[in-house]
Coordinates of C-alpha atoms and ligand atoms in Angstrom, one line a residue:
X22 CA 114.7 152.0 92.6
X23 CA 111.8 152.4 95.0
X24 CA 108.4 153.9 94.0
X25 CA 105.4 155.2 96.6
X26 CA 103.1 152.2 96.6
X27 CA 100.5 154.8 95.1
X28 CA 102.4 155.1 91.9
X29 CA 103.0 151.4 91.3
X30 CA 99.3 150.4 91.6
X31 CA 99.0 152.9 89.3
X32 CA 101.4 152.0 87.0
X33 CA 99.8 148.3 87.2
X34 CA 96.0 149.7 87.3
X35 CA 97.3 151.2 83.5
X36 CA 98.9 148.2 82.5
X37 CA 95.5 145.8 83.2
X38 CA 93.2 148.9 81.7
X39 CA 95.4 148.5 78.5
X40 CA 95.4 144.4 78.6
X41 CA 91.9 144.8 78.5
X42 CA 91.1 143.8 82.1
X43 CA 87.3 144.8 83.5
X44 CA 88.2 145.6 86.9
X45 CA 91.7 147.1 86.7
X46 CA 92.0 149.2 89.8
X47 CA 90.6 146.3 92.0
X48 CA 92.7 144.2 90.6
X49 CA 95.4 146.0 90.5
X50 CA 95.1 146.8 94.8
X51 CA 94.5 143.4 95.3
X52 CA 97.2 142.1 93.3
X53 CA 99.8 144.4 95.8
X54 CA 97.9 143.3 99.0
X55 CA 98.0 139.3 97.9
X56 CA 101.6 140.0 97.4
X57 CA 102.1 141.8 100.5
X58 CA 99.5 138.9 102.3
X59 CA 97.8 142.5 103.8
X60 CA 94.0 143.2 103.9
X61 CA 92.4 146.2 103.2
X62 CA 92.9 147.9 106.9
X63 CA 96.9 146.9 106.6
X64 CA 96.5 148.2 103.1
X65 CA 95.1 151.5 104.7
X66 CA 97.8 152.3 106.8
X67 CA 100.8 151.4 104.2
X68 CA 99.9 153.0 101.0
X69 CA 101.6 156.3 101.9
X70 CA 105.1 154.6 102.1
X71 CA 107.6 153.5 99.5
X72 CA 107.7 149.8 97.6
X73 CA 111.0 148.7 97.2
X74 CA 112.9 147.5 94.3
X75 CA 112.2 143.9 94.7
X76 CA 108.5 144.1 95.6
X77 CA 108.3 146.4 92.6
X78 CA 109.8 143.4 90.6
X79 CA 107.4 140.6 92.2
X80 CA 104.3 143.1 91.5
X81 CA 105.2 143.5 88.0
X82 CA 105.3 140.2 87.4
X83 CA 101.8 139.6 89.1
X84 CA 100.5 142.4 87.0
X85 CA 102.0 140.8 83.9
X86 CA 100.4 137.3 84.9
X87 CA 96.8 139.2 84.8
X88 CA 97.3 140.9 82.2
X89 CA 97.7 137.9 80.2
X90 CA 93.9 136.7 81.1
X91 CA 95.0 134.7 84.4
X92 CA 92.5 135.3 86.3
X93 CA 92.7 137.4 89.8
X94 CA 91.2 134.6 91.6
X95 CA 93.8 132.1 90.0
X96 CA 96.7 133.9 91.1
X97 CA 95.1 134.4 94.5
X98 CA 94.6 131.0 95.1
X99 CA 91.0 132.2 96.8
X100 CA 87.3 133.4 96.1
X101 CA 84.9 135.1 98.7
X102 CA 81.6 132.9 99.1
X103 CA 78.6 134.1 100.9
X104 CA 81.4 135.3 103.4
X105 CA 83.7 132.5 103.5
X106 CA 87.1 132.0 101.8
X107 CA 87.3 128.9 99.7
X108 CA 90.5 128.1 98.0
X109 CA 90.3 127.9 94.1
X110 CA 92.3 126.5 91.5
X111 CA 92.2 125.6 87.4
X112 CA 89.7 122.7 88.2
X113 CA 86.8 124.3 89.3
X114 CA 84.3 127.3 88.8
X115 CA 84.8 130.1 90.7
X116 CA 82.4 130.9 93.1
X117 CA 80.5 133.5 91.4
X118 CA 77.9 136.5 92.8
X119 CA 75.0 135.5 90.7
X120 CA 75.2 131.8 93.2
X121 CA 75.0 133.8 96.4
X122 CA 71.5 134.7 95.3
X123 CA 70.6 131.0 94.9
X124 CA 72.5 130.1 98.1
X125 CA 70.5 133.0 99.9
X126 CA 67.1 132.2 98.7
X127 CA 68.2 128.2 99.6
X128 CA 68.8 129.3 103.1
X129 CA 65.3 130.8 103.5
X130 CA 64.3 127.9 102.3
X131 CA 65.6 125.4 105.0
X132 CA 65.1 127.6 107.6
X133 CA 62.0 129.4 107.0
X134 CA 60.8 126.8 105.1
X135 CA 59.6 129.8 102.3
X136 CA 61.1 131.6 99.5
X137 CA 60.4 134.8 98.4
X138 CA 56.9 134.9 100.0
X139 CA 56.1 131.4 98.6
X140 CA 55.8 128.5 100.9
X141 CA 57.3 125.5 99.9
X142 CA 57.9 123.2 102.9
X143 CA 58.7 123.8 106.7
X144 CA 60.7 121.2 108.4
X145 CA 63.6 120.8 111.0
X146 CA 66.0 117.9 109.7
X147 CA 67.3 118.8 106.2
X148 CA 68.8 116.5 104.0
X149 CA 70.7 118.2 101.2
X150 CA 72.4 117.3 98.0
X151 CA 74.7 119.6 95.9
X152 CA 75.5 118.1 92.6
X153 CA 78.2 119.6 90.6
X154 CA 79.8 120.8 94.1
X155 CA 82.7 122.0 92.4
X156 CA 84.7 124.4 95.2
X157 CA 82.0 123.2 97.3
X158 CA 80.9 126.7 98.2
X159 CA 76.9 126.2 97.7
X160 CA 77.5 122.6 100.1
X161 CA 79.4 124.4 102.5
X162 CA 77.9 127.6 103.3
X163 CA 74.2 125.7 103.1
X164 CA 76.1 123.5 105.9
X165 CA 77.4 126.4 107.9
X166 CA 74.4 128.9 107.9
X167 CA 71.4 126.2 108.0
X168 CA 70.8 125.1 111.7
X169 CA 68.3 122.8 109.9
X170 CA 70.9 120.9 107.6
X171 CA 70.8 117.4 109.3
X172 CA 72.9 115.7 106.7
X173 CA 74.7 117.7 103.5
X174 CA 76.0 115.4 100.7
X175 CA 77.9 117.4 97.6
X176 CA 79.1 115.4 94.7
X177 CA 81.0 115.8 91.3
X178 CA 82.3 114.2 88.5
X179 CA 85.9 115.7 89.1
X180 CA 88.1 113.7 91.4
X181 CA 90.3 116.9 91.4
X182 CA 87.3 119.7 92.1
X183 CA 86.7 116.6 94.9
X184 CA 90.1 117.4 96.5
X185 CA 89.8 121.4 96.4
X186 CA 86.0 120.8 98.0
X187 CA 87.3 118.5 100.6
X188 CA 90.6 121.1 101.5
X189 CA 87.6 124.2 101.4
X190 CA 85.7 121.7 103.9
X191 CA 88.6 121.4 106.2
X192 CA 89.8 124.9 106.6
X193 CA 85.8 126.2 107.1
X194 CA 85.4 123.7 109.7
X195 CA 82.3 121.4 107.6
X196 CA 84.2 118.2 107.8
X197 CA 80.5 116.3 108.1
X198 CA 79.8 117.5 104.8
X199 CA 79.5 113.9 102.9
X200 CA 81.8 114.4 99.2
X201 CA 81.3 111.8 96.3
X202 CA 82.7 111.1 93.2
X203 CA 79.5 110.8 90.8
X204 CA 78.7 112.0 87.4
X205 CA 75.5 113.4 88.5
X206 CA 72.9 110.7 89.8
X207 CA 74.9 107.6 88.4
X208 CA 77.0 107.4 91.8
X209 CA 73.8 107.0 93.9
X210 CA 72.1 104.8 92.0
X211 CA 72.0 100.6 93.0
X212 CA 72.9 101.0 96.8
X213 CA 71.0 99.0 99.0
X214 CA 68.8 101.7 100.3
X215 CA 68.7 104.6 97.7
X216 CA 69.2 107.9 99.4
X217 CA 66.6 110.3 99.4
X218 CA 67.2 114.2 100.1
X219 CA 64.7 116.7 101.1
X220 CA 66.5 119.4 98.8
X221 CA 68.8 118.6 95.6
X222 CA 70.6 121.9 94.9
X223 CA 72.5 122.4 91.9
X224 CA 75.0 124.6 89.5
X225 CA 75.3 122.7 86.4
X226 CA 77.5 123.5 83.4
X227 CA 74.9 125.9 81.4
X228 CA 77.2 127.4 78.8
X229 CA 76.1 126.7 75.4
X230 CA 79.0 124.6 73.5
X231 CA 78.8 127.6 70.8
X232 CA 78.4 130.8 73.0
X233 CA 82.0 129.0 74.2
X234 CA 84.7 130.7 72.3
X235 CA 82.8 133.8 72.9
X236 CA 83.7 134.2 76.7
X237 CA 85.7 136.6 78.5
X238 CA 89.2 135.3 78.2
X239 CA 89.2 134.5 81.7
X240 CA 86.8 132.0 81.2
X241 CA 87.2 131.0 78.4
X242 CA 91.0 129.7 78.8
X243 CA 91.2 129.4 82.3
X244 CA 88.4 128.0 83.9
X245 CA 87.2 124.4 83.7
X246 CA 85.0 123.2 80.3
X247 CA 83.8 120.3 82.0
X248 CA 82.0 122.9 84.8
X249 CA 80.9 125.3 81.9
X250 CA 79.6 123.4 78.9
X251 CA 76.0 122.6 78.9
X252 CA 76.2 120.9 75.4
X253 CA 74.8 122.6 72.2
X254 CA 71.3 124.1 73.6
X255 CA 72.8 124.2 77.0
X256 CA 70.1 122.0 78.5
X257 CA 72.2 118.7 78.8
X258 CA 72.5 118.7 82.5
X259 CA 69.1 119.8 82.8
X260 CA 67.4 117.6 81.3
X261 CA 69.3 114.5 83.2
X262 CA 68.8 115.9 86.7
X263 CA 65.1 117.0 85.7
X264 CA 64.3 113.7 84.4
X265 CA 66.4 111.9 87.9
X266 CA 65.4 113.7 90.3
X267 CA 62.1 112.6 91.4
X268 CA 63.8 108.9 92.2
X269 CA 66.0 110.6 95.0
X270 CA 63.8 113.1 96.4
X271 CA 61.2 112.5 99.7
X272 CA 57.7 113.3 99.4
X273 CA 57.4 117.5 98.7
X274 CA 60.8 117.6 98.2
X275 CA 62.6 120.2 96.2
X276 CA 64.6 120.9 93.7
X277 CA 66.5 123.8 93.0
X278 CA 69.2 125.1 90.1
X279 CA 70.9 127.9 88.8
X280 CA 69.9 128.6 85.3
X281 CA 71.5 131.0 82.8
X282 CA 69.4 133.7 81.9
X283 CA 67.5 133.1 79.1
X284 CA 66.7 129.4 80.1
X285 CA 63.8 130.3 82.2
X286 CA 61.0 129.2 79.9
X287 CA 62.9 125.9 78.5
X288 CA 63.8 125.1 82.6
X289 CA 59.8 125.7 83.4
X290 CA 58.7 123.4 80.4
X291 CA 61.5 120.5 81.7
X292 CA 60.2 120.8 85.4
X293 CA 56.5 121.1 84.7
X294 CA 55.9 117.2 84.4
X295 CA 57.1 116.0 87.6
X296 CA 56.9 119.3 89.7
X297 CA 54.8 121.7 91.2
X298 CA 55.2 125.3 92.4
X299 CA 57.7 125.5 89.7
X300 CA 58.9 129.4 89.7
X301 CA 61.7 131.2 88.1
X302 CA 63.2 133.7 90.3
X303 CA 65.9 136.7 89.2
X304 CA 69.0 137.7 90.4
X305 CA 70.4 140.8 91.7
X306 CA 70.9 142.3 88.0
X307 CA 67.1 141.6 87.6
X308 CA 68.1 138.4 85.1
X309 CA 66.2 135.2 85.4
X310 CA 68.9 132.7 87.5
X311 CA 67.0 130.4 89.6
X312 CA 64.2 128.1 89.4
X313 CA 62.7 126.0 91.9
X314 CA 60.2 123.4 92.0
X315 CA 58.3 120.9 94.4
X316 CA 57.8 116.8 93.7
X317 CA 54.8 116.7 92.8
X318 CA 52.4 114.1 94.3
X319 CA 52.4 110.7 93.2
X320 CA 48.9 109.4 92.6
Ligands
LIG26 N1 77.6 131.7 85.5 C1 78.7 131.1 84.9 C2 79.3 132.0 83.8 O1 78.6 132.8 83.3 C3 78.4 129.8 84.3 C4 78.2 128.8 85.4 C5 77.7 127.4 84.9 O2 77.8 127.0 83.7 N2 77.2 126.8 85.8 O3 80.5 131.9 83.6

């Protein structure tokens, strides 16, 4: 059996539309070119021709591993990231859009030393910390498009989200980005001289523990809890890095996280003790999904 390659995407582009799958024809394209290892050009210049019968068997079975809620990206093996491939696995988040934003705004930031019209602080030598670094994509492209990032630390809890940052590090060429094992602040804490960091940037599990089960099946049964669950108001990380914070950040540093977006008003009631400037800022869907702040003065 052979079939032209345009009739066995489509024949997998039904099979993920009836499996429920958002994004069927994507995936379904992208699913032919992973198996194929072709880009879109390659993919351009082939679609006319004929599968044979074995790649027809091997794309089946992709489409049949989708279909039952594996997720494109885990099947893959990778995630795009502010125009950077980083390898992804069961063990942590993958990269998602909403982050770019952050990761954008965070690059003004360092080397404009402004965000979104509002000044924060302009300065050369950047020292950064990412906590919950997962893939390590906010580290890593922070360290690879900021001239002004004089030292990047990224740290998590996971030993094994550790070893998928550390391999994304490697193959994009950020080697002197500084990885730690920490749940949050604890792994910093007691060293001789405490570090200090200009920025602390952050994705923290969000998810409340009951909105959970209610996930796209994706998430839900593939991705990691232990990057998702924010406990039951969703504030739990929150509150620790708010409250922490201020003992490992320089005079007018910052401190910067991804929220979810209807945690704007709860994040600017945590931040407005210890910081200043504290705004919320929206995403590309117009959804509250950042907020910022700046250590405010000690008297
Ligand atoms: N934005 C992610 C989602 O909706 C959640 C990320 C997080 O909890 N940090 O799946």
């Amino acid at each position: 059996m052979s079939l032209p390659i345009k009739e066995l995407l489509n024949i997998g582009k039904v099979q993920l539309e009836e499996s429920g799958v958002m994004d069927a024809a994507i995936d379904a394209k992208a699913l032919y070119c992973f198996m194929k290892d072709m880009d879109s050009k390659q993919f351009l210049l082939n679609w006319q021709f004929e599968a044979q019968d074995d790649d027809c068997e091997r794309y089946f079975q992709l489409i049949d591993l989708r279909s039952s809620g594996v997720p494109l990206q885990h099947i893959t093996e990778k995630q795009s990231f502010m125009g950077y491939e980083f390898k992804v696995n069961e063990k942590v988040l993958i990269p998602r859009q909403d982050t770019e934003t952050m990761v954008e705004d965070a690059i003004d930031l360092i080397e404009k030393g402004s965000i979104r019209g509002e000044a924060y602080q302009e300065k050369k030598n950047w020292e950064v910390l990412d906590l919950c670094t997962g893939s390590g994509a906010i580290a890593i492209s922070l360290f690879k498009e900021c001239k002004n990032v004089k030292k990047m630390s990224a740290s998590d809890v996971s030993q094994d989200a550790l070893d998928v940052a550390r391999e994304n590090a490697r193959n994009l060429g950020a080697e002197k980005v500084n990885f730690l094992n920490s749940d949050l602040f604890d792994g910093f804490k007691g060293r001789l001289k405490k570090s200090k960091f200009d920025l602390i940037i952050s994705n923290p599990p969000y998810i409340r523990s009951d909105v959970i089960p209610t996930l796209q099946r994706e998430v839900r049964d593939h991705e990691p809890m232990l990057a998702l669950d924010g406990g039951a108001d969703g504030l739990d990380f929150y509150r620790r890095i708010v409250k922490e914070a201020p003992e490992f950040l320089k005079a007018d540093g910052i401190l910067m996280m991804e929220i979810g977006y209807d945690q704007g008003s709860d994040l600017l009631a945590l931040m407005a003790e210890d910081f200043d400037q504290v705004k919320c800022l929206k995403d590309l869907a117009g959804k509250d999904r950042i907020i910022i702040g700046k250590l405010k003065k000690r008297a």
